[in-house]
Amino acid sequence: MSRTLVSIQPGESARVASVGGEAGAARRLMDLGLIRGTPIRVVRVAPLGDPIEVSVRGFMLSLRRAEAEHVVVD
Amino acid sequence: MENSSTGSLATTGLAPEAGPAQLTSQLRVALIGNPNTGKSTLFNALTGMRQRVGNYSGVTVERVEGRYRRSNGTAVSVLDLPGTYSLSATSPDEEIALTVLLGLAPDLPAPDVVVLVVDASNLERNLFVVSQILELGLPVVIALNQVDTAAAAGIRVDSVELAMQLQVQVVETVATKGQGIDVLKRAIERASALPLPERSFELPAPLFRAVQPVEAVLVQAGFHPSTAAMEALRLLAIAPEGHLAGIPGLEGEAERARTALEEAGYNARAVEAEVRYGWIAEVVEATVHRFGSAGSSRTDRIDAVLLHRVFGPLIFLLLMAIVFQSIFTWAEPLMTAVEGLVGGVGNLAGSALPEGDLRSLVVDGVIAGVGSVVIFLPQIVILFLFIGFLEATGYMARAAFIMDRFMRGVGLHGRSFIPMLSGYACAVPGIMATRTIENPKDRLATIMVVPLMSCSARIPVYTLLIGTFIPPIAVAGIFNLQGLTLLAMYFLGTAAALVVAGIFKKTLLKGPSQPMIMELPPYRLPNLRSLLLTVSHRAGLFLRRAGTIIFALTIVLWALATYPKTEVVADVTDGAAQEQQLAGSILGRAGQAVEPIVRPLGYDWKIGVSIISSFAAREVFVATMGTIYGVGSDADETSVALREQLLAETDAAGTPVYTPLIAVSLMVFYVFAMMCVSTNAVVVRETGGGWKGVKWAAFQFLWMFVLAYSAAFVVYRGGLLLGFAA
C-alpha cells in the first residue's frame, strides 16, 4: 500500500508521487507546486491535532488531514 | 494594443468583447499576483489615497480601484485584483481575476497593461501564475517585489536575466519603502509599445496534439488563439465552469483530450502543473542565486513558539482576550465622546430651531438617528486595526491554523472564528470581517450566525433588566447571581451561533467539504500607511452604506412615534406628557395592536411598544421604556427612577407587570432577535447586494425572530409550569 502525507512524522521529508481527491483541492495543491517528484517536509501538527503544516518549494502550507490523505508520497 | 507578432500563438487582443478600452484615452492597469507578495502595499504606493473600494457585480469579492496622474496630466486607473496563486479558477477570487483579464467581466473593459507582482523571495511558486498570464496576449510588466527581504534571506534574483527569460520588462521594487515605483510607472508607459509576451515553453508532442481540438472549439467560440491555448491546458484539470460554461462541444473535446493523454501515459489532471513547473525550474535555475547559510529562518523560530502545542493556543487566547477587551474598554471613552458630540450638535440645533415638528425631526429624528450609527464607529475602527495588524503580520493564518479543528466541528473554517468573536463587540464589523473567508458558503453561514453573539448594544438591555429584577444573591460563595445571569445570556447566544451554523452547513448551505489549503506566510512588520488605509476604507464603507439606510429608517421611526399628535392634558409633568403623546402615536397604537402576539410571552402593550421601537437598534428599548414610564427619554439603564417605576408597575388587577421570569424571558428574546438596522444593511451588502442581499437579510431577520419568540415563549411558559410565577 502506498504511503500518504498523513503518515509522515513531523520533521520528516518525502517526495510527492501524486495528488488525488476532490478536483478543486487537488488542482489547488498542484498549482502550488505539489507535483510528482516535489520534495515535501512535514513541519508540525496543529495543537488540536489537525490541520498539519508542510514545507514545500520554500514556503509553508497548511492542509487538513482529509486533504493530506490524498497526497501520495514515495 | 496595436502590436502584433507573427507567431502562431501570440498576437493581439483577446476575446471579442475586449473593445471599450480603446475608446478612453485613460490607461487601465490591472495589478495581480500571489497573496502575501506586498501587492496591496504596491497598489497603495502607486495610487496613494486616491482609491475606491466596492464589489464586483453580483459577487462579494472586494473590488479596489485607484488612480494616479501621468507627467502629461492624463490619468492612469489601477485595479487591484484579488491575490491568486493561479488562474485555475477554483475559487471566486481566481474566477474574477481571470474574467477581468479576459475582458469578460461586466462593466469592466480588459486592462491595457497587467502588472504582475512577484515575491522575489519565492520566485518559484510565484512564476506559476506568471506563466499563465504571459499567455493571455496582454502587455505585462513584472514588479519583482520585496527584493530587500529576499536579500536578507540570502536570495538574489537576476532581474535582467529574468526579463530575458520571460521576454517582458522586470522592475525591482520595495513597495514598503516606495523604491522602484517611478521606474515601474515608466515601464507601464512603455509596455503597450513592446511585443506581446507569449508562451515560452513547448508542449510535449502528445500533449500538443491532445489539446488542439479543444483550442479549436474555443477559437470557434470567439476566443483569441493565444487565450484559447491557455484555457485548453487549464481544462485538462477542471470542468468548464464560470465564463466557459455552456460552450457547445467543449466538455466533450476536453474529455477526449484527457482520455488521449491517459492512453499516452500522462496524468491528465496533473499535466499542466507538470509542464509549467518544468519550465519554472529552468527559469529559476538561470535567475535565482542563493548565498549565505540556509539556517532556520526568523519565521521558523517565531512559529516554534506561536504554534507550540501548549503555548500556541494560550498565546492565541491571550491575544483574543486583549482584542475583545480593547474593543470594549478602548472604544468606551471614544463612544462617550461621540455621544457627547451628537448631543452637543442636537442641543445646538435645538436652540437654533423654533419649538415644533421641524425641531423634533432634526433633533430627535435626524441627529439622534445618525448618531446611533456613528456611535459604532470607534469599535469598528479598533477591531479593524487589530484585524489589519494580525493579517499584515501573518498571524491571522496561524489563528486559523490553531482554531480550524474546533470550527470544523460545526462545519466551518478556522477563518470563521475571528468574525464570530468580533460579534461580541458588534455584529457589523464581525460581518465585514467575514471577507477573509474564501468559501462563499462558509462565509454565508458565518454571516448568518454572527448576530447571535451578544453585542455591546445588548448590554444596556441586559443591565436594566438584571439590575432591576435579578437579586444580587451570592452563589456558591464567590459568584453573584446577577453576574451569572449575564454570563448565561452570552453563553446562550454563543452556543446557539455554533449550533445554527452547524445546521445551516448541513442543510441550506450544504456543499462538498471545502479544502483548507492555506499558506502560512512569513512574518512581516506591517506597513503603517497600508494598515491605516485599509481601516479607513472599512470605516468609510460602513458610514456610507449603513448610514444612508439607517438615516431613512430612523426618520420613519421618528414619524411613527410622533404622529398623530395627542392633545396633552394641561399641568402634567413633561414625562407624563411624553407618555400620553407616545401612547397616541402610530407606534403606540401598534404596540397595543400587537399585544395579543406578545401576551403569550407575558408582555403587555408597553413592552410591545418598546420592542417595536428597538427594531432599528436594541438599545432604543431602554429609552422607549423611559418615555413610556414617564421618566423621560433620556433615561438610561442605570436610572433609579426607571427601575423603581418598573418594580412598582401593576396591571388593572393589581398584580405586578414585571416578574423576574418575564425579565429573563425578555432578555432571552433579545439574545436571539435580530434588532439592528445597521446589521441588516451590512448583511444586504455582504451577501451580494441588491435583491439577493435583501432576501438573505430578510431570511436572517425572520429565522432569528422565530427563534427569539419561541425561546422567550419556552422560558416564560416553562417557568410558569415550574412554579416560578409572580
mmCIF file of C-alpha atoms in Angstrom, chain A residues 18-36 41 43-53 56-67, chain B residues 85-86 88 90-91 94 122 124-125 128 132 234 237-238 269-270 272-274 277 300 303-304 307-309 313 401-402 404-406 408 412-413 438 514-520:
data_model
loop_
_atom_site.group_PDB
_atom_site.id
_atom_site.type_symbol
_atom_site.label_atom_id
_atom_site.label_comp_id
_atom_site.label_asym_id
_atom_site.label_seq_id
_atom_site.Cartn_x
_atom_site.Cartn_y
_atom_site.Cartn_z
ATOM 1 C CA SER A 18 0.642 12.028 -6.974
ATOM 2 C CA VAL A 19 -2.197 14.217 -5.753
ATOM 3 C CA GLY A 20 -5.749 12.932 -5.875
ATOM 4 C CA GLY A 21 -9.064 13.546 -4.185
ATOM 5 C CA GLU A 22 -11.612 16.251 -4.923
ATOM 6 C CA ALA A 23 -10.730 18.024 -8.204
ATOM 7 C CA GLY A 24 -10.668 21.606 -6.853
ATOM 8 C CA ALA A 25 -8.456 20.779 -3.882
ATOM 9 C CA ALA A 26 -6.126 18.618 -5.987
ATOM 10 C CA ARG A 27 -5.851 21.339 -8.598
ATOM 11 C CA ARG A 28 -5.043 23.929 -5.888
ATOM 12 C CA LEU A 29 -2.278 21.735 -4.448
ATOM 13 C CA MET A 30 -0.793 21.132 -7.889
ATOM 14 C CA ASP A 31 -0.894 24.869 -8.701
ATOM 15 C CA LEU A 32 1.106 25.417 -5.514
ATOM 16 C CA GLY A 33 3.720 23.029 -6.839
ATOM 17 C CA LEU A 34 2.821 19.657 -5.302
ATOM 18 C CA ILE A 35 3.579 17.562 -8.373
ATOM 19 C CA ARG A 36 5.419 14.304 -8.991
ATOM 20 C CA ARG A 41 8.574 18.108 4.669
ATOM 21 C CA VAL A 43 6.806 20.698 9.879
ATOM 22 C CA ARG A 44 4.231 20.305 12.629
ATOM 23 C CA VAL A 45 0.709 19.321 13.555
ATOM 24 C CA ALA A 46 -1.755 21.941 14.848
ATOM 25 C CA PRO A 47 -2.323 21.915 18.626
ATOM 26 C CA LEU A 48 -5.750 20.273 18.212
ATOM 27 C CA GLY A 49 -4.283 17.512 16.008
ATOM 28 C CA ASP A 50 -5.457 18.878 12.645
ATOM 29 C CA PRO A 51 -4.518 20.502 10.226
ATOM 30 C CA ILE A 52 -0.846 19.880 9.507
ATOM 31 C CA GLU A 53 1.843 22.281 8.307
ATOM 32 C CA VAL A 56 7.260 22.789 0.096
ATOM 33 C CA ARG A 57 9.158 24.771 -2.564
ATOM 34 C CA GLY A 58 10.398 27.238 0.051
ATOM 35 C CA PHE A 59 7.099 28.166 1.672
ATOM 36 C CA MET A 60 4.819 26.926 4.451
ATOM 37 C CA LEU A 61 1.435 25.421 3.714
ATOM 38 C CA SER A 62 -1.337 24.215 5.976
ATOM 39 C CA LEU A 63 -3.768 21.496 4.920
ATOM 40 C CA ARG A 64 -6.211 19.237 6.707
ATOM 41 C CA ARG A 65 -5.554 15.545 7.204
ATOM 42 C CA ALA A 66 -8.520 14.870 4.916
ATOM 43 C CA GLU A 67 -6.581 16.583 2.111
ATOM 44 C CA TYR B 85 -1.855 31.547 -6.839
ATOM 45 C CA SER B 86 -3.122 30.609 -10.287
ATOM 46 C CA SER B 88 -7.281 27.851 -12.485
ATOM 47 C CA THR B 90 -11.040 27.024 -8.388
ATOM 48 C CA SER B 91 -12.150 29.925 -6.138
ATOM 49 C CA GLU B 94 -9.479 33.351 -9.236
ATOM 50 C CA ASN B 122 9.645 32.886 -3.571
ATOM 51 C CA GLU B 124 9.319 29.529 -7.930
ATOM 52 C CA ARG B 125 5.718 29.421 -6.738
ATOM 53 C CA PHE B 128 3.130 29.655 -11.891
ATOM 54 C CA GLN B 132 -0.434 31.522 -17.228
ATOM 55 C CA ARG B 234 -6.462 24.565 -17.894
ATOM 56 C CA ALA B 237 -7.741 19.515 -14.878
ATOM 57 C CA ILE B 238 -11.124 21.141 -14.312
ATOM 58 C CA ARG B 269 -5.141 16.313 -14.267
ATOM 59 C CA ALA B 270 -1.517 16.968 -13.366
ATOM 60 C CA GLU B 272 -0.495 21.417 -16.883
ATOM 61 C CA ALA B 273 1.164 21.846 -13.475
ATOM 62 C CA GLU B 274 3.965 19.495 -14.554
ATOM 63 C CA TYR B 277 6.744 23.735 -13.174
ATOM 64 C CA ASP B 300 10.529 29.243 11.903
ATOM 65 C CA ASP B 303 6.317 29.705 14.864
ATOM 66 C CA ALA B 304 8.125 27.333 17.213
ATOM 67 C CA LEU B 307 2.263 27.349 17.050
ATOM 68 C CA HIS B 308 3.588 25.384 20.020
ATOM 69 C CA ARG B 309 1.242 22.661 21.268
ATOM 70 C CA PRO B 313 -3.335 28.161 21.992
ATOM 71 C CA PHE B 401 -4.454 27.035 11.776
ATOM 72 C CA ILE B 402 -4.962 26.782 15.543
ATOM 73 C CA ASP B 404 -9.585 25.090 12.412
ATOM 74 C CA ARG B 405 -10.181 21.795 14.198
ATOM 75 C CA PHE B 406 -12.579 23.483 16.629
ATOM 76 C CA ARG B 408 -14.650 22.224 11.742
ATOM 77 C CA LEU B 412 -16.853 25.914 9.354
ATOM 78 C CA HIS B 413 -13.332 27.020 8.509
ATOM 79 C CA GLU B 438 -12.694 32.292 0.957
ATOM 80 C CA GLN B 514 -14.169 22.690 1.493
ATOM 81 C CA PRO B 515 -10.404 22.279 1.494
ATOM 82 C CA MET B 516 -8.380 24.279 3.994
ATOM 83 C CA ILE B 517 -5.301 24.729 1.857
ATOM 84 C CA MET B 518 -3.722 27.888 3.181
ATOM 85 C CA GLU B 519 -0.283 29.423 3.043
ATOM 86 C CA LEU B 520 1.332 30.331 6.357
#
